[in-house]
mmCIF file of C-alpha atoms in Angstrom:
data_model
loop_
_atom_site.group_PDB
_atom_site.id
_atom_site.type_symbol
_atom_site.label_atom_id
_atom_site.label_comp_id
_atom_site.label_asym_id
_atom_site.label_seq_id
_atom_site.Cartn_x
_atom_site.Cartn_y
_atom_site.Cartn_z
ATOM 1 C CA MET A 61 0.000 0.000 0.000
ATOM 2 C CA GLU A 62 1.203 3.508 -0.747
ATOM 3 C CA LEU A 63 2.643 5.460 2.148
ATOM 4 C CA ASP A 64 0.100 8.289 1.755
ATOM 5 C CA ASN A 65 -2.707 5.816 2.207
ATOM 6 C CA VAL A 66 -1.028 4.232 5.212
ATOM 7 C CA VAL A 67 -0.687 7.620 6.892
ATOM 8 C CA GLU A 68 -4.291 8.559 6.112
ATOM 9 C CA LEU A 69 -5.676 5.198 7.247
ATOM 10 C CA SER A 70 -3.574 5.131 10.427
ATOM 11 C CA LEU A 71 -5.002 8.501 11.359
ATOM 12 C CA LEU A 72 -8.575 7.449 10.594
ATOM 13 C CA TYR A 73 -8.011 4.244 12.544
ATOM 14 C CA ASP A 74 -6.705 6.219 15.487
ATOM 15 C CA PHE A 75 -10.029 8.098 15.624
ATOM 16 C CA TYR A 76 -12.617 5.576 14.507
ATOM 17 C CA GLY A 77 -10.893 2.200 14.821
ATOM 18 C CA ALA A 78 -12.872 1.331 17.942
ATOM 19 C CA LEU A 79 -16.019 1.237 15.790
ATOM 20 C CA LEU A 80 -14.721 -1.639 13.663
ATOM 21 C CA LYS A 81 -15.580 -5.199 14.666
ATOM 22 C CA GLU A 82 -12.824 -6.994 16.592
ATOM 23 C CA HIS A 83 -11.972 -9.311 13.696
ATOM 24 C CA LYS A 84 -11.582 -6.410 11.254
ATOM 25 C CA ARG A 85 -9.543 -4.460 13.795
ATOM 26 C CA GLU A 86 -7.005 -7.257 14.223
ATOM 27 C CA ILE A 87 -6.439 -7.660 10.497
ATOM 28 C CA PHE A 88 -6.408 -3.933 9.835
ATOM 29 C CA GLU A 89 -3.831 -3.373 12.589
ATOM 30 C CA ASP A 90 -1.622 -6.194 11.367
ATOM 31 C CA TYR A 91 -1.603 -4.801 7.859
ATOM 32 C CA ILE A 92 -1.671 -1.025 8.313
ATOM 33 C CA LEU A 93 0.032 -0.514 11.656
ATOM 34 C CA ASN A 94 2.284 -3.564 12.025
ATOM 35 C CA ASP A 95 3.228 -3.849 8.369
ATOM 36 C CA PHE A 96 2.587 -7.576 7.921
ATOM 37 C CA SER A 97 1.974 -8.741 4.345
ATOM 38 C CA LEU A 98 -1.391 -10.029 3.112
ATOM 39 C CA SER A 99 0.111 -13.544 2.834
ATOM 40 C CA GLU A 100 1.507 -13.451 6.356
ATOM 41 C CA ILE A 101 -1.852 -12.395 7.787
ATOM 42 C CA ALA A 102 -3.680 -14.986 5.663
ATOM 43 C CA ALA A 103 -1.400 -17.748 6.998
ATOM 44 C CA GLU A 104 -1.754 -16.550 10.580
ATOM 45 C CA LYS A 105 -5.565 -16.286 10.419
ATOM 46 C CA GLY A 106 -6.161 -19.365 8.259
ATOM 47 C CA MET A 107 -7.774 -17.244 5.554
ATOM 48 C CA THR A 108 -7.131 -16.678 1.860
ATOM 49 C CA ARG A 109 -5.005 -13.736 0.779
ATOM 50 C CA GLN A 110 -8.070 -12.385 -1.068
ATOM 51 C CA GLY A 111 -10.177 -12.677 2.100
ATOM 52 C CA VAL A 112 -7.659 -10.614 4.054
ATOM 53 C CA TYR A 113 -7.496 -8.054 1.260
ATOM 54 C CA ASP A 114 -11.302 -7.724 1.209
ATOM 55 C CA ILE A 115 -11.444 -7.088 4.934
ATOM 56 C CA ILE A 116 -8.811 -4.372 4.698
ATOM 57 C CA LYS A 117 -10.662 -2.774 1.782
ATOM 58 C CA ARG A 118 -13.977 -2.876 3.624
ATOM 59 C CA SER A 119 -12.475 -1.581 6.857
ATOM 60 C CA SER A 120 -10.805 1.301 5.017
ATOM 61 C CA LYS A 121 -14.104 2.162 3.358
ATOM 62 C CA GLU A 122 -15.884 2.066 6.712
ATOM 63 C CA LEU A 123 -13.307 4.360 8.342
ATOM 64 C CA ARG A 124 -13.491 6.820 5.439
ATOM 65 C CA LEU A 125 -17.268 6.831 5.679
ATOM 66 C CA TYR A 126 -17.085 7.802 9.366
ATOM 67 C CA GLU A 127 -14.864 10.735 8.490
ATOM 68 C CA GLU A 128 -17.109 11.703 5.591
ATOM 69 C CA LYS A 129 -20.036 11.874 8.009
ATOM 70 C CA LEU A 130 -18.337 13.320 11.100
ATOM 71 C CA SER A 131 -15.253 15.247 9.870
ATOM 72 C CA LEU A 132 -13.741 14.912 13.337
ATOM 73 C CA VAL A 133 -10.234 14.123 12.102
ATOM 74 C CA HIS A 134 -10.383 17.268 9.990
ATOM 75 C CA LYS A 135 -11.658 19.283 12.949
ATOM 76 C CA PHE A 136 -8.864 17.978 15.175
ATOM 77 C CA GLN A 137 -6.208 18.652 12.542
ATOM 78 C CA MET A 138 -7.370 22.250 12.163
ATOM 79 C CA THR A 139 -7.277 22.735 15.923
ATOM 80 C CA LYS A 140 -3.844 21.163 16.121
ATOM 81 C CA GLU A 141 -2.536 23.503 13.457
ATOM 82 C CA MET A 142 -3.860 26.558 15.289
ATOM 83 C CA VAL A 143 -2.464 25.403 18.638
ATOM 84 C CA ASN A 144 0.884 24.926 16.888
ATOM 85 C CA GLN A 145 0.684 28.558 15.781
ATOM 86 C CA ILE A 146 -0.046 29.639 19.351
ATOM 87 C CA GLN A 147 2.948 27.676 20.591
ATOM 88 C CA SER A 148 5.266 29.262 18.005
ATOM 89 C CA LEU A 149 3.972 32.754 18.772
ATOM 90 C CA ALA A 150 4.479 32.207 22.499
ATOM 91 C CA LYS A 151 8.025 30.936 21.939
ATOM 92 C CA GLU A 152 8.871 34.025 19.897
ATOM 93 C CA ILE A 153 7.934 36.395 22.706
ATOM 94 C CA GLY A 154 11.221 37.472 24.303
ATOM 95 C CA GLY A 155 11.885 38.022 28.019
ATOM 96 C CA TYR A 156 10.328 36.180 30.933
ATOM 97 C CA ASN A 157 6.590 36.364 31.447
ATOM 98 C CA GLU A 158 4.804 33.851 33.638
ATOM 99 C CA ASN A 159 1.641 33.821 31.530
ATOM 100 C CA VAL A 160 3.575 33.267 28.331
ATOM 101 C CA GLU A 161 5.369 30.337 29.992
ATOM 102 C CA LYS A 162 2.007 28.906 30.994
ATOM 103 C CA ILE A 163 0.640 29.358 27.466
ATOM 104 C CA GLN A 164 3.624 27.431 26.097
ATOM 105 C CA HIS A 165 3.104 24.718 28.653
ATOM 106 C CA ILE A 166 -0.625 24.367 27.950
ATOM 107 C CA SER A 167 -0.196 24.413 24.171
ATOM 108 C CA THR A 168 2.392 21.632 24.448
ATOM 109 C CA LYS A 169 -0.020 19.650 26.580
ATOM 110 C CA ILE A 170 -2.828 20.066 24.028
ATOM 111 C CA LEU A 171 -0.551 18.958 21.191
ATOM 112 C CA ASP A 172 0.603 15.907 23.149
ATOM 113 C CA GLU A 173 -2.966 14.857 23.784
ATOM 114 C CA LEU A 174 -4.473 15.540 20.355
ATOM 115 C CA MET B 223 -36.566 14.795 29.928
ATOM 116 C CA GLU B 224 -34.234 16.296 32.516
ATOM 117 C CA LEU B 225 -32.211 19.287 31.421
ATOM 118 C CA ASP B 226 -28.887 17.554 32.224
ATOM 119 C CA ASN B 227 -29.782 14.782 29.833
ATOM 120 C CA VAL B 228 -30.865 17.222 27.153
ATOM 121 C CA VAL B 229 -27.533 19.049 27.381
ATOM 122 C CA GLU B 230 -25.562 15.787 27.301
ATOM 123 C CA LEU B 231 -27.573 14.349 24.409
ATOM 124 C CA SER B 232 -27.433 17.569 22.390
ATOM 125 C CA LEU B 233 -23.656 17.519 22.675
ATOM 126 C CA LEU B 234 -23.428 13.857 21.716
ATOM 127 C CA TYR B 235 -25.800 14.487 18.824
ATOM 128 C CA ASP B 236 -23.659 17.365 17.667
ATOM 129 C CA PHE B 237 -20.695 14.986 17.344
ATOM 130 C CA TYR B 238 -22.211 11.684 16.329
ATOM 131 C CA GLY B 239 -25.707 12.537 15.089
ATOM 132 C CA ALA B 240 -24.697 12.037 11.458
ATOM 133 C CA LEU B 241 -24.233 8.328 12.221
ATOM 134 C CA LEU B 242 -27.898 7.858 13.124
ATOM 135 C CA LYS B 243 -30.314 6.757 10.430
ATOM 136 C CA GLU B 244 -32.347 9.593 8.872
ATOM 137 C CA HIS B 245 -35.601 8.496 10.513
ATOM 138 C CA LYS B 246 -34.000 8.409 13.973
ATOM 139 C CA ARG B 247 -32.316 11.752 13.375
ATOM 140 C CA GLU B 248 -35.598 13.495 12.550
ATOM 141 C CA ILE B 249 -37.345 12.224 15.665
ATOM 142 C CA PHE B 250 -34.344 12.806 17.890
ATOM 143 C CA GLU B 251 -34.001 16.391 16.661
ATOM 144 C CA ASP B 252 -37.682 17.110 17.113
ATOM 145 C CA TYR B 253 -37.612 15.882 20.672
ATOM 146 C CA ILE B 254 -34.171 16.871 21.984
ATOM 147 C CA LEU B 255 -33.330 19.965 19.968
ATOM 148 C CA ASN B 256 -36.732 21.375 18.994
ATOM 149 C CA ASP B 257 -38.510 20.482 22.209
ATOM 150 C CA PHE B 258 -41.604 18.903 20.701
ATOM 151 C CA SER B 259 -43.516 16.502 22.963
ATOM 152 C CA LEU B 260 -43.720 12.754 22.353
ATOM 153 C CA SER B 261 -47.419 13.122 21.476
ATOM 154 C CA GLU B 262 -46.769 15.918 19.020
ATOM 155 C CA ILE B 263 -44.094 13.908 17.239
ATOM 156 C CA ALA B 264 -46.294 10.798 17.267
ATOM 157 C CA ALA B 265 -49.145 12.731 15.616
ATOM 158 C CA GLU B 266 -46.830 14.295 13.054
ATOM 159 C CA LYS B 267 -45.161 10.994 12.120
ATOM 160 C CA GLY B 268 -48.273 8.828 12.348
ATOM 161 C CA MET B 269 -46.671 6.694 15.052
ATOM 162 C CA THR B 270 -47.611 5.715 18.580
ATOM 163 C CA ARG B 271 -46.234 7.726 21.497
ATOM 164 C CA GLN B 272 -44.465 4.558 22.673
ATOM 165 C CA GLY B 273 -42.897 4.102 19.237
ATOM 166 C CA VAL B 274 -41.477 7.617 19.330
ATOM 167 C CA TYR B 275 -40.220 7.079 22.864
ATOM 168 C CA ASP B 276 -38.461 3.849 21.862
ATOM 169 C CA ILE B 277 -36.664 5.537 18.991
ATOM 170 C CA ILE B 278 -35.433 8.326 21.235
ATOM 171 C CA LYS B 279 -34.244 5.773 23.809
ATOM 172 C CA ARG B 280 -32.452 3.711 21.165
ATOM 173 C CA SER B 281 -30.891 6.762 19.535
ATOM 174 C CA SER B 282 -29.643 8.022 22.894
ATOM 175 C CA LYS B 283 -28.128 4.615 23.621
ATOM 176 C CA GLU B 284 -26.454 4.568 20.218
ATOM 177 C CA LEU B 285 -24.963 8.049 20.705
ATOM 178 C CA ARG B 286 -23.682 7.146 24.167
ATOM 179 C CA LEU B 287 -22.115 3.982 22.784
ATOM 180 C CA TYR B 288 -20.185 6.018 20.212
ATOM 181 C CA GLU B 289 -18.806 8.200 22.957
ATOM 182 C CA GLU B 290 -18.008 5.190 25.099
ATOM 183 C CA LYS B 291 -15.938 3.776 22.257
ATOM 184 C CA LEU B 292 -14.381 6.944 20.844
ATOM 185 C CA SER B 293 -14.295 9.506 23.710
ATOM 186 C CA LEU B 294 -14.076 12.290 21.142
ATOM 187 C CA VAL B 295 -16.521 14.585 22.938
ATOM 188 C CA HIS B 296 -14.408 14.221 26.063
ATOM 189 C CA LYS B 297 -11.217 14.903 24.087
ATOM 190 C CA PHE B 298 -12.749 18.019 22.525
ATOM 191 C CA GLN B 299 -14.020 19.267 25.878
ATOM 192 C CA MET B 300 -10.565 18.906 27.435
ATOM 193 C CA THR B 301 -8.993 20.776 24.539
ATOM 194 C CA LYS B 302 -11.622 23.494 24.760
ATOM 195 C CA GLU B 303 -10.938 23.957 28.460
ATOM 196 C CA MET B 304 -7.214 24.312 27.873
ATOM 197 C CA VAL B 305 -7.687 26.762 24.999
ATOM 198 C CA ASN B 306 -9.964 28.750 27.306
ATOM 199 C CA GLN B 307 -7.094 28.908 29.807
ATOM 200 C CA ILE B 308 -4.731 30.120 27.067
ATOM 201 C CA GLN B 309 -7.213 32.823 26.112
ATOM 202 C CA SER B 310 -7.552 34.031 29.719
ATOM 203 C CA LEU B 311 -3.788 34.018 30.230
ATOM 204 C CA ALA B 312 -3.259 36.008 27.037
ATOM 205 C CA LYS B 313 -5.919 38.540 28.061
ATOM 206 C CA GLU B 314 -4.221 39.033 31.434
ATOM 207 C CA ILE B 315 -0.896 40.009 29.855
ATOM 208 C CA GLY B 316 -0.719 43.810 30.041
ATOM 209 C CA GLY B 317 0.704 46.177 27.416
ATOM 210 C CA TYR B 318 0.636 45.734 23.676
ATOM 211 C CA ASN B 319 2.390 42.774 22.122
ATOM 212 C CA GLU B 320 1.595 41.669 18.586
ATOM 213 C CA ASN B 321 2.112 37.967 19.334
ATOM 214 C CA VAL B 322 -0.137 38.089 22.375
ATOM 215 C CA GLU B 323 -2.831 39.739 20.247
ATOM 216 C CA LYS B 324 -2.451 36.963 17.694
ATOM 217 C CA ILE B 325 -2.655 34.301 20.399
ATOM 218 C CA GLN B 326 -5.910 35.831 21.622
ATOM 219 C CA HIS B 327 -7.255 35.931 18.097
ATOM 220 C CA ILE B 328 -6.331 32.311 17.336
ATOM 221 C CA SER B 329 -7.661 30.993 20.647
ATOM 222 C CA THR B 330 -10.989 32.732 19.995
ATOM 223 C CA LYS B 331 -11.080 31.155 16.544
ATOM 224 C CA ILE B 332 -10.447 27.688 17.970
ATOM 225 C CA LEU B 333 -13.190 28.131 20.563
ATOM 226 C CA ASP B 334 -15.647 29.335 17.916
ATOM 227 C CA GLU B 335 -14.969 26.292 15.787
ATOM 228 C CA LEU B 336 -14.877 23.602 18.473
#
């Protein structure tokens, strides 16, 4: 799978993965997050390579549908970008100011948690 | 319905409502957001009062299940709280500083969009 897709799907999975059925989650994780091949997963699960492929396709479609309906990944990304701007602006401010220190601290905390 | 529940369900609906089936969405909106009574909705939809009640119960359960699995409302609320703190801290800083102005502006934008 192309790297762009892996990045996109990892992000979607991070948000909506918990909505996939257990069986789909295991296979999706093995393929997208743990980088096993279709054949390796097929052997491990006692399935055909095509069966594994279908599950990954269907899971990807399901995750994309959640984002299409909810746009929460997009919303989070926008917020993250703006908090990044705040952090940079706070860092640029010279001299010591307690509030500016706190703003830096809080923005770092938000970025760690998002 | 108690006000606490209405507030909670409105928030959940705001995040996950798009995942409910159209029919459920209409009834849920009429009851929770537009404050129609069960009887009014029943008359309008040609359903029994009990039927309307069941759909609202099931929709509420579905929305709560999404939050139980994804915790995205919680995540957003935490972020919102921290951005609120940043905004207050920036407001407290005396004197003119371009970066502080920008931080205030961006934090307001985040809060408007979250």
